[in-house]
Coordinates of C-alpha atoms in Angstrom, one line a residue:
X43 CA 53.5 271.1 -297.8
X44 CA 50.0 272.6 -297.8
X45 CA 48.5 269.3 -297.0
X46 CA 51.0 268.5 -293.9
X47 CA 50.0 272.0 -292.9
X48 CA 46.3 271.0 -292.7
X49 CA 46.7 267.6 -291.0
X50 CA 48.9 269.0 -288.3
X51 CA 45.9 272.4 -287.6
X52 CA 43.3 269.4 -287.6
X53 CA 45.1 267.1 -285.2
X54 CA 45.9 270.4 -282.7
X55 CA 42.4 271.8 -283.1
X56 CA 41.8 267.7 -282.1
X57 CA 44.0 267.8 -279.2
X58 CA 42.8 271.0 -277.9
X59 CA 39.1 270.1 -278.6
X60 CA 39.7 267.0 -276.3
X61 CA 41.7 268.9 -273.6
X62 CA 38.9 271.1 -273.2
X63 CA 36.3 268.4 -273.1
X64 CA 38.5 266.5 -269.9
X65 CA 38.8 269.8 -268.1
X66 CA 35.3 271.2 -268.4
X67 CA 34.7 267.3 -267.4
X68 CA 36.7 267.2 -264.4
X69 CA 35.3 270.0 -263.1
X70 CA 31.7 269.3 -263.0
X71 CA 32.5 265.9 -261.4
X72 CA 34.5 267.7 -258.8
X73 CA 32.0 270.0 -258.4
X74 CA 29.3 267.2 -257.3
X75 CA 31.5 265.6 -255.3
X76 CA 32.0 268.8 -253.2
X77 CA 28.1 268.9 -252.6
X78 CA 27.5 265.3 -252.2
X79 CA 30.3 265.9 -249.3
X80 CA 29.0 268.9 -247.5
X81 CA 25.4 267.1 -247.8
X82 CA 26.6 264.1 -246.2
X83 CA 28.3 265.1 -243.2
X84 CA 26.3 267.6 -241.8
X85 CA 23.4 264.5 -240.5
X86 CA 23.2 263.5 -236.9
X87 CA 21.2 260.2 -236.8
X88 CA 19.9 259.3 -233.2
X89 CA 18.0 255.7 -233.0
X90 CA 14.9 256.1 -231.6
X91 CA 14.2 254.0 -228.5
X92 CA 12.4 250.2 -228.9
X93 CA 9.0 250.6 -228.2
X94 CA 8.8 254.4 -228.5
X95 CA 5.2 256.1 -230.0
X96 CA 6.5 259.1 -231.8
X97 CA 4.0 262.1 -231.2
X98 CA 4.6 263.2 -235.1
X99 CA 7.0 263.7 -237.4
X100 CA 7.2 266.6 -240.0
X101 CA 10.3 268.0 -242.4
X102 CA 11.8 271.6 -242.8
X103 CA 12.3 273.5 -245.9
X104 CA 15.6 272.3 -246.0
X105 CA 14.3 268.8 -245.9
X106 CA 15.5 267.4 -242.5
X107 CA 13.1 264.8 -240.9
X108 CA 12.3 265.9 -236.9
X109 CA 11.1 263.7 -235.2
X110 CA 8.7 264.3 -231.4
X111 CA 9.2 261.4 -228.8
X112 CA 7.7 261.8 -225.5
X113 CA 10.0 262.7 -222.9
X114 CA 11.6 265.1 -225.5
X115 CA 13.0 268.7 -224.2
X116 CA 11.5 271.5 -227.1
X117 CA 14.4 273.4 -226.4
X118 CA 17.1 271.2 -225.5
X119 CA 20.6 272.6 -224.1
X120 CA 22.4 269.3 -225.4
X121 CA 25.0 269.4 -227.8
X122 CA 24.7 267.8 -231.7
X123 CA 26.5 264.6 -229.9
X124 CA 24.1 263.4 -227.2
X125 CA 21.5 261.6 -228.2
X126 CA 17.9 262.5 -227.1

């Protein structure tokens, strides 16, 4: 009796060990996802004309690549859809 009593606290404390482990799992995974999702759909990508001679290039603190073309408005009214 005592040792059916043991077996069955080692295989719950087992079970519940491993439950634990797939949740705490499951979560961090869903967790990256949600970043690598909010990351990924907020670029715009416009192609850059043939033959174009970018004036420079530099990056922001949030690590966005702009990019100054000639013929470029600094302080366009456009929306995020039209290209430049």
């Amino acid at each position: 009796m005592v040792h059916s009593n043991i077996v069955f606290r080692s295989i719950l404390t087992l079970a519940l060990l491993f439950t634990g482990l797939v949740f705490t799992n499951g979560t961090i995974n869903h967790i990256q996802l949600v970043r690598a999702q909010t990351i990924s759909t907020t670029i715009n990508e416009y192609p850059v004309p043939k033959g174009s001679d970018p004036w420079g290039t530099t990056t922001d603190s949030k690590g966005r690549v702009w990019v100054a073309l000639p013929g470029c408005d600094p302080s366009p009214m456009c929306s995020n859809t039209t290209p430049p």
